[in-house]
Short mmCIF file of C-alpha atoms in Angstrom, two decimals:
data_model
loop_
_atom_site.label_atom_id
_atom_site.label_comp_id
_atom_site.label_asym_id
_atom_site.label_seq_id
_atom_site.Cartn_x
_atom_site.Cartn_y
_atom_site.Cartn_z
CA MET A 1 -0.02 0.07 0.03
CA LYS A 2 1.09 3.53 -0.80
CA GLU A 3 2.37 5.73 2.11
CA HIS A 4 -0.18 8.53 2.84
CA TYR A 5 0.57 12.13 3.97
CA PHE A 6 -2.29 14.35 5.17
CA GLU A 7 -2.46 16.20 1.90
CA ASP A 8 -3.07 12.72 0.11
CA LEU A 9 -6.44 12.13 1.78
CA LYS A 10 -9.81 13.51 1.02
CA VAL A 11 -13.15 13.53 2.82
CA GLY A 12 -15.18 10.50 1.40
CA ASP A 13 -12.09 8.44 0.50
CA ARG A 14 -12.56 4.74 1.41
CA PHE A 15 -9.83 2.06 2.15
CA LYS A 16 -10.39 -1.71 2.34
CA SER A 17 -7.93 -3.68 4.48
CA GLU A 18 -6.65 -7.15 3.83
CA THR A 19 -8.23 -9.95 5.78
CA TYR A 20 -7.15 -11.51 9.01
CA LYS A 21 -8.27 -15.00 10.47
CA VAL A 22 -8.42 -15.24 14.18
CA SER A 23 -7.97 -18.70 15.70
CA GLU A 24 -9.31 -20.08 18.96
CA GLU A 25 -5.92 -20.01 20.42
CA GLN A 26 -5.34 -16.30 19.68
CA ILE A 27 -8.66 -15.57 21.36
CA ILE A 28 -7.89 -17.67 24.43
CA ASN A 29 -4.45 -16.13 24.77
CA PHE A 30 -5.50 -12.46 24.45
CA ALA A 31 -8.22 -13.07 26.89
CA ARG A 32 -6.09 -14.67 29.45
CA GLU A 33 -3.73 -11.57 29.26
CA PHE A 34 -6.27 -8.79 29.06
CA ASP A 35 -9.78 -9.86 29.56
CA PRO A 36 -9.98 -12.91 31.79
CA GLN A 37 -13.61 -13.58 31.70
CA PRO A 38 -14.79 -17.39 31.26
CA PHE A 39 -16.64 -16.91 27.99
CA HIS A 40 -13.44 -15.57 26.31
CA PHE A 41 -11.16 -18.19 27.30
CA ASP A 42 -12.98 -21.41 28.45
CA ALA A 43 -14.92 -23.12 25.61
CA THR A 44 -16.99 -25.32 27.92
CA VAL A 45 -18.32 -22.29 29.88
CA ALA A 46 -18.71 -20.32 26.66
CA ARG A 47 -21.00 -23.00 25.13
CA GLN A 48 -23.53 -22.51 27.97
CA THR A 49 -23.79 -18.69 27.39
CA MET A 50 -26.17 -16.88 25.15
CA PHE A 51 -23.27 -17.03 22.55
CA LYS A 52 -23.08 -20.93 22.45
CA ASP A 53 -19.41 -20.61 21.64
CA LEU A 54 -16.11 -18.95 22.69
CA ILE A 55 -16.08 -15.09 21.68
CA ALA A 56 -13.21 -12.76 21.39
CA SER A 57 -12.75 -9.80 23.77
CA GLY A 58 -14.03 -6.65 22.21
CA TRP A 59 -10.65 -5.39 22.90
CA HIS A 60 -9.07 -8.12 20.88
CA THR A 61 -11.49 -7.15 18.02
CA ALA A 62 -10.47 -3.50 18.35
CA ALA A 63 -6.68 -4.53 18.37
CA ILE A 64 -7.10 -6.62 15.29
CA SER A 65 -8.96 -3.94 13.63
CA MET A 66 -6.11 -1.51 14.27
CA ARG A 67 -3.52 -3.76 12.67
CA LEU A 68 -5.58 -3.97 9.59
CA PHE A 69 -6.25 -0.25 9.52
CA VAL A 70 -2.58 0.78 10.09
CA GLN A 71 -1.34 -1.50 7.34
CA THR A 72 -4.06 -0.17 4.94
CA LEU A 73 -3.84 3.48 5.53
CA ASN A 74 0.01 3.37 6.02
CA CYS A 75 0.41 7.02 7.16
CA ALA A 76 4.00 8.47 6.67
CA GLU A 77 5.64 8.10 10.04
CA GLY A 78 2.39 6.69 11.45
CA ALA A 79 -0.91 7.93 12.80
CA ILE A 80 -1.14 8.96 16.47
CA GLY A 81 -4.43 8.14 17.90
CA LEU A 82 -6.16 10.92 19.81
CA GLY A 83 -9.56 9.33 20.71
CA VAL A 84 -12.25 7.00 19.79
CA ASP A 85 -16.01 7.58 19.84
CA GLU A 86 -19.03 5.35 19.48
CA MET A 87 -17.30 2.01 19.49
CA ARG A 88 -19.84 -0.80 19.26
CA TRP A 89 -19.72 -4.57 18.97
CA PRO A 90 -23.03 -5.58 17.28
CA THR A 91 -21.91 -9.25 16.49
CA ALA A 92 -19.43 -11.36 18.61
CA VAL A 93 -16.23 -12.57 16.96
CA LYS A 94 -15.74 -16.33 17.11
CA PRO A 95 -12.86 -18.75 16.51
CA ASN A 96 -11.80 -18.77 12.78
CA ASP A 97 -13.71 -15.72 11.79
CA VAL A 98 -11.96 -13.62 9.09
CA LEU A 99 -12.12 -9.93 9.71
CA GLN A 100 -11.70 -7.06 7.26
CA VAL A 101 -11.84 -3.41 7.96
CA GLU A 102 -13.14 -0.61 5.79
CA SER A 103 -12.15 2.92 6.54
CA GLU A 104 -13.74 6.29 5.54
CA ILE A 105 -12.39 9.66 5.86
CA LEU A 106 -14.99 11.84 7.58
CA ASP A 107 -13.10 15.12 8.29
CA LEU A 108 -9.79 16.57 7.75
CA ARG A 109 -8.53 19.80 9.64
CA GLU A 110 -5.09 21.34 10.37
CA SER A 111 -3.61 20.90 13.78
CA ARG A 112 -3.30 24.09 15.66
CA SER A 113 -0.83 22.92 18.40
CA LYS A 114 1.19 20.78 15.85
CA PRO A 115 1.46 22.68 12.57
CA SER A 116 3.58 19.70 11.28
CA HIS A 117 0.46 17.53 11.25
CA GLY A 118 -3.19 17.46 10.27
CA ILE A 119 -5.99 15.84 12.18
CA ILE A 120 -8.12 13.15 10.46
CA ARG A 121 -11.48 11.82 11.64
CA ILE A 122 -12.32 8.39 10.23
CA ARG A 123 -15.05 5.78 10.54
CA ASN A 124 -13.78 2.21 10.62
CA VAL A 125 -16.21 -0.75 10.11
CA THR A 126 -14.89 -4.30 10.74
CA THR A 127 -16.78 -7.27 9.16
CA ASN A 128 -16.58 -10.96 9.32
CA GLN A 129 -16.63 -13.50 6.48
CA ARG A 130 -20.39 -13.33 6.36
CA GLY A 131 -20.39 -9.66 5.94
CA GLU A 132 -21.74 -9.18 9.42
CA VAL A 133 -20.60 -6.06 11.30
CA VAL A 134 -18.59 -6.93 14.34
CA GLN A 135 -17.37 -3.51 15.12
CA THR A 136 -18.00 0.05 14.36
CA MET A 137 -16.09 3.08 15.71
CA MET A 138 -15.13 6.64 14.81
CA ALA A 139 -11.51 7.81 15.54
CA SER A 140 -9.36 11.07 15.37
CA ALA A 141 -5.67 10.79 14.61
CA LEU A 142 -2.66 13.14 13.91
CA VAL A 143 -1.21 12.42 10.42
CA LEU A 144 1.99 14.06 9.14
CA ARG A 145 1.85 16.92 6.54
CA LYS A 146 4.22 17.07 3.54
CA LYS A 147 7.21 19.31 4.16
CA LYS A 148 6.97 22.29 1.95
CA MET B 1 -12.48 -8.91 45.34
CA LYS B 2 -16.10 -9.80 46.01
CA GLU B 3 -18.34 -10.93 43.14
CA HIS B 4 -20.85 -8.43 41.96
CA TYR B 5 -24.40 -8.92 40.50
CA PHE B 6 -26.44 -6.03 39.00
CA GLU B 7 -28.13 -5.56 42.19
CA ASP B 8 -25.05 -5.11 44.27
CA LEU B 9 -24.19 -1.98 42.24
CA LYS B 10 -25.33 1.62 42.90
CA VAL B 11 -25.01 4.86 40.96
CA GLY B 12 -21.96 6.69 42.31
CA ASP B 13 -20.14 3.53 43.48
CA ARG B 14 -16.43 3.74 42.83
CA PHE B 15 -13.83 0.91 42.69
CA LYS B 16 -10.05 1.22 42.41
CA SER B 17 -7.92 -1.45 40.63
CA GLU B 18 -4.65 -3.10 41.51
CA THR B 19 -1.70 -1.66 39.75
CA TYR B 20 -0.04 -3.00 36.51
CA LYS B 21 3.55 -2.28 35.50
CA VAL B 22 4.02 -2.45 31.67
CA SER B 23 7.62 -3.20 30.41
CA GLU B 24 9.24 -2.10 27.25
CA GLU B 25 9.25 -5.71 25.87
CA GLN B 26 5.36 -5.82 26.56
CA ILE B 27 4.84 -2.39 24.74
CA ILE B 28 6.97 -3.74 21.61
CA ASN B 29 5.37 -7.26 21.54
CA PHE B 30 1.70 -5.73 21.49
CA ALA B 31 2.83 -3.25 18.88
CA ARG B 32 4.32 -5.75 16.52
CA GLU B 33 1.08 -7.83 16.71
CA PHE B 34 -1.56 -5.08 16.74
CA ASP B 35 -0.21 -1.76 15.99
CA PRO B 36 2.94 -1.89 14.03
CA GLN B 37 3.81 1.81 13.86
CA PRO B 38 7.49 2.58 14.52
CA PHE B 39 7.02 4.87 17.51
CA HIS B 40 5.48 1.95 19.22
CA PHE B 41 8.01 -0.72 18.69
CA ASP B 42 11.36 0.92 17.64
CA ALA B 43 12.99 2.77 20.44
CA THR B 44 15.53 4.55 18.09
CA VAL B 45 12.83 6.07 15.98
CA ALA B 46 10.52 6.70 19.02
CA ARG B 47 13.29 8.95 20.52
CA GLN B 48 13.16 11.33 17.50
CA THR B 49 9.42 11.89 17.82
CA MET B 50 7.53 14.50 19.76
CA PHE B 51 7.26 11.72 22.55
CA LYS B 52 11.06 11.42 22.96
CA ASP B 53 10.54 7.65 23.94
CA LEU B 54 8.64 4.49 23.09
CA ILE B 55 4.91 4.82 23.67
CA ALA B 56 2.41 2.07 24.19
CA SER B 57 -0.35 1.79 21.66
CA GLY B 58 -3.58 3.22 22.93
CA TRP B 59 -5.13 -0.35 22.37
CA HIS B 60 -2.55 -1.61 24.65
CA THR B 61 -3.43 0.87 27.23
CA ALA B 62 -7.06 -0.10 26.72
CA ALA B 63 -6.47 -3.74 27.02
CA ILE B 64 -4.45 -3.35 30.22
CA SER B 65 -7.18 -1.17 31.66
CA MET B 66 -9.77 -3.82 30.75
CA ARG B 67 -7.71 -6.28 32.71
CA LEU B 68 -7.53 -4.17 35.74
CA PHE B 69 -11.34 -3.40 35.60
CA VAL B 70 -12.51 -6.92 35.22
CA GLN B 71 -10.39 -8.12 38.12
CA THR B 72 -11.85 -5.38 40.17
CA LEU B 73 -15.62 -5.22 39.40
CA ASN B 74 -15.48 -8.94 39.24
CA CYS B 75 -19.03 -9.42 37.94
CA ALA B 76 -20.85 -12.74 38.34
CA GLU B 77 -20.18 -14.71 35.13
CA GLY B 78 -18.54 -11.70 33.67
CA ALA B 79 -19.39 -8.32 32.05
CA ILE B 80 -20.42 -8.43 28.37
CA GLY B 81 -19.29 -5.17 26.75
CA LEU B 82 -21.85 -3.44 24.54
CA GLY B 83 -19.92 -0.28 23.45
CA VAL B 84 -17.46 2.40 24.39
CA ASP B 85 -17.71 6.21 24.12
CA GLU B 86 -15.22 9.13 24.48
CA MET B 87 -12.24 7.12 24.73
CA ARG B 88 -9.27 9.57 25.04
CA TRP B 89 -5.52 9.15 25.57
CA PRO B 90 -4.36 12.56 27.14
CA THR B 91 -0.98 11.17 28.25
CA ALA B 92 1.22 8.60 26.35
CA VAL B 93 2.20 5.37 28.23
CA LYS B 94 5.93 4.66 28.39
CA PRO B 95 7.96 1.73 29.38
CA ASN B 96 7.86 0.81 33.07
CA ASP B 97 4.76 2.98 33.74
CA VAL B 98 2.55 1.62 36.51
CA LEU B 99 -1.24 1.80 35.59
CA GLN B 100 -4.22 1.74 37.72
CA VAL B 101 -7.88 2.05 36.84
CA GLU B 102 -10.74 3.78 38.81
CA SER B 103 -14.40 2.90 37.81
CA GLU B 104 -17.43 4.82 38.64
CA ILE B 105 -20.98 3.67 38.18
CA LEU B 106 -22.81 6.17 36.16
CA ASP B 107 -26.26 4.55 35.46
CA LEU B 108 -27.95 1.26 35.97
CA ARG B 109 -30.89 0.11 34.00
CA GLU B 110 -32.82 -3.22 33.26
CA SER B 111 -32.20 -4.93 29.88
CA ARG B 112 -35.57 -5.25 27.96
CA SER B 113 -34.04 -7.81 25.67
CA LYS B 114 -32.34 -9.93 28.25
CA PRO B 115 -34.40 -9.96 31.36
CA SER B 116 -31.70 -11.97 33.23
CA HIS B 117 -29.22 -9.08 32.92
CA GLY B 118 -28.95 -5.47 33.65
CA ILE B 119 -27.11 -2.75 31.75
CA ILE B 120 -24.35 -0.82 33.65
CA ARG B 121 -22.82 2.34 32.27
CA ILE B 122 -19.40 3.16 33.82
CA ARG B 123 -16.55 5.66 33.49
CA ASN B 124 -13.04 4.18 33.65
CA VAL B 125 -10.14 6.53 34.35
CA THR B 126 -6.58 5.05 33.98
CA THR B 127 -3.73 6.78 35.67
CA ASN B 128 0.12 6.23 35.80
CA GLN B 129 2.47 6.34 38.83
CA ARG B 130 2.57 10.11 38.64
CA GLY B 131 -1.24 10.48 38.87
CA GLU B 132 -1.29 11.60 35.24
CA VAL B 133 -4.49 10.58 33.25
CA VAL B 134 -3.43 8.22 30.41
CA GLN B 135 -6.91 7.13 29.36
CA THR B 136 -10.58 7.95 29.98
CA MET B 137 -13.71 6.14 28.49
CA MET B 138 -17.35 5.46 29.18
CA ALA B 139 -18.54 1.94 28.58
CA SER B 140 -21.87 -0.04 28.68
CA ALA B 141 -22.04 -3.76 29.68
CA LEU B 142 -24.60 -6.37 30.44
CA VAL B 143 -24.35 -7.68 34.00
CA LEU B 144 -25.96 -10.61 35.40
CA ARG B 145 -29.07 -10.17 38.05
CA LYS B 146 -29.47 -12.34 40.99
CA LYS B 147 -31.96 -15.22 40.33
CA LYS B 148 -35.14 -14.81 42.28
#
C-alpha cells in the first residue's frame, strides 16, 4: 500500500484492508492476558452462554482492527491516535472468523498545536466472512503533512 | 475482590483496581502484533518523535485497563461489553509506567431484551504512577441479575 500524508487524503475516501483470520488459540491467549472472563477463554463455559461458543474480547477485535487499519492507510511516520467514539460490537467474533476493515475519511483539519500535522477523523467498520458487522467506531488521529 | 451482581451496584459507586507495570518488551510485543507503527516498537525511531521515547499503543493501554477493571469489578459470570464512548488518551504510556484504573458507576438500568441481565454504564479513568491520566472512557455492559 502507498504511504499517505495528510494532503493525500480527501473527505469521502474509502480504504479496504486485507483480511485477518483469528484462531481459537489467539482468542484464548488475548483473553487470558487482557480480558480474563470465562466466555472469552473457556470453551466449555462459553457453550453454556447466550453466545453458544467462545467469543473474542471486544478489545481483541479492536486490536485486530487497528492492525488492519494501520497496514491499509499506511500514514507516513504513522498515525497518532487522539481518541475513539461510538465503538460498538454488534456481533461477537468467534474462532476462525475472518475479519476485514473498511475505513472512510469523515473530516480533515489542520492541527493548531502541531503545524507539522493534520487531524483526520475516520469511521472504521470491521466485518466478518459473512459480511456481518462485528465492530464500528469513529476515531481521530494526527497525520504528518508534507514538508514544503 | 467480592463477586458483583447487578443488584449489588449503585450509581456513584467507585472501585479502584490493583496496579499493573508495563515493560518495554510488552509494549513492543503488543505493537508488533496489533499496532505496527515505528514509535510503538522501535526505540531509536521513537526517541526522534515528539514523545522522545517509546509509547504504548492506545489499544494496549485499553487492554491493560480492561484487565484491571475486570479483576476489580468481578461481575458474576462476567460483564459483556456493549460499547465504548469518548475514549481519550491524554498522556502517552511509556516503558515501566505503573497503571491503575478507577471505575465509577454512572447509570444502571434493566435490559429489555435480556431480563436475566441489567445494563451498567461506567466511567473508567486510567492513571500512571505520577497520577497523570493516560486514558478515559465510558462503557456500557450487560451484568447478570440475581436469580429470584
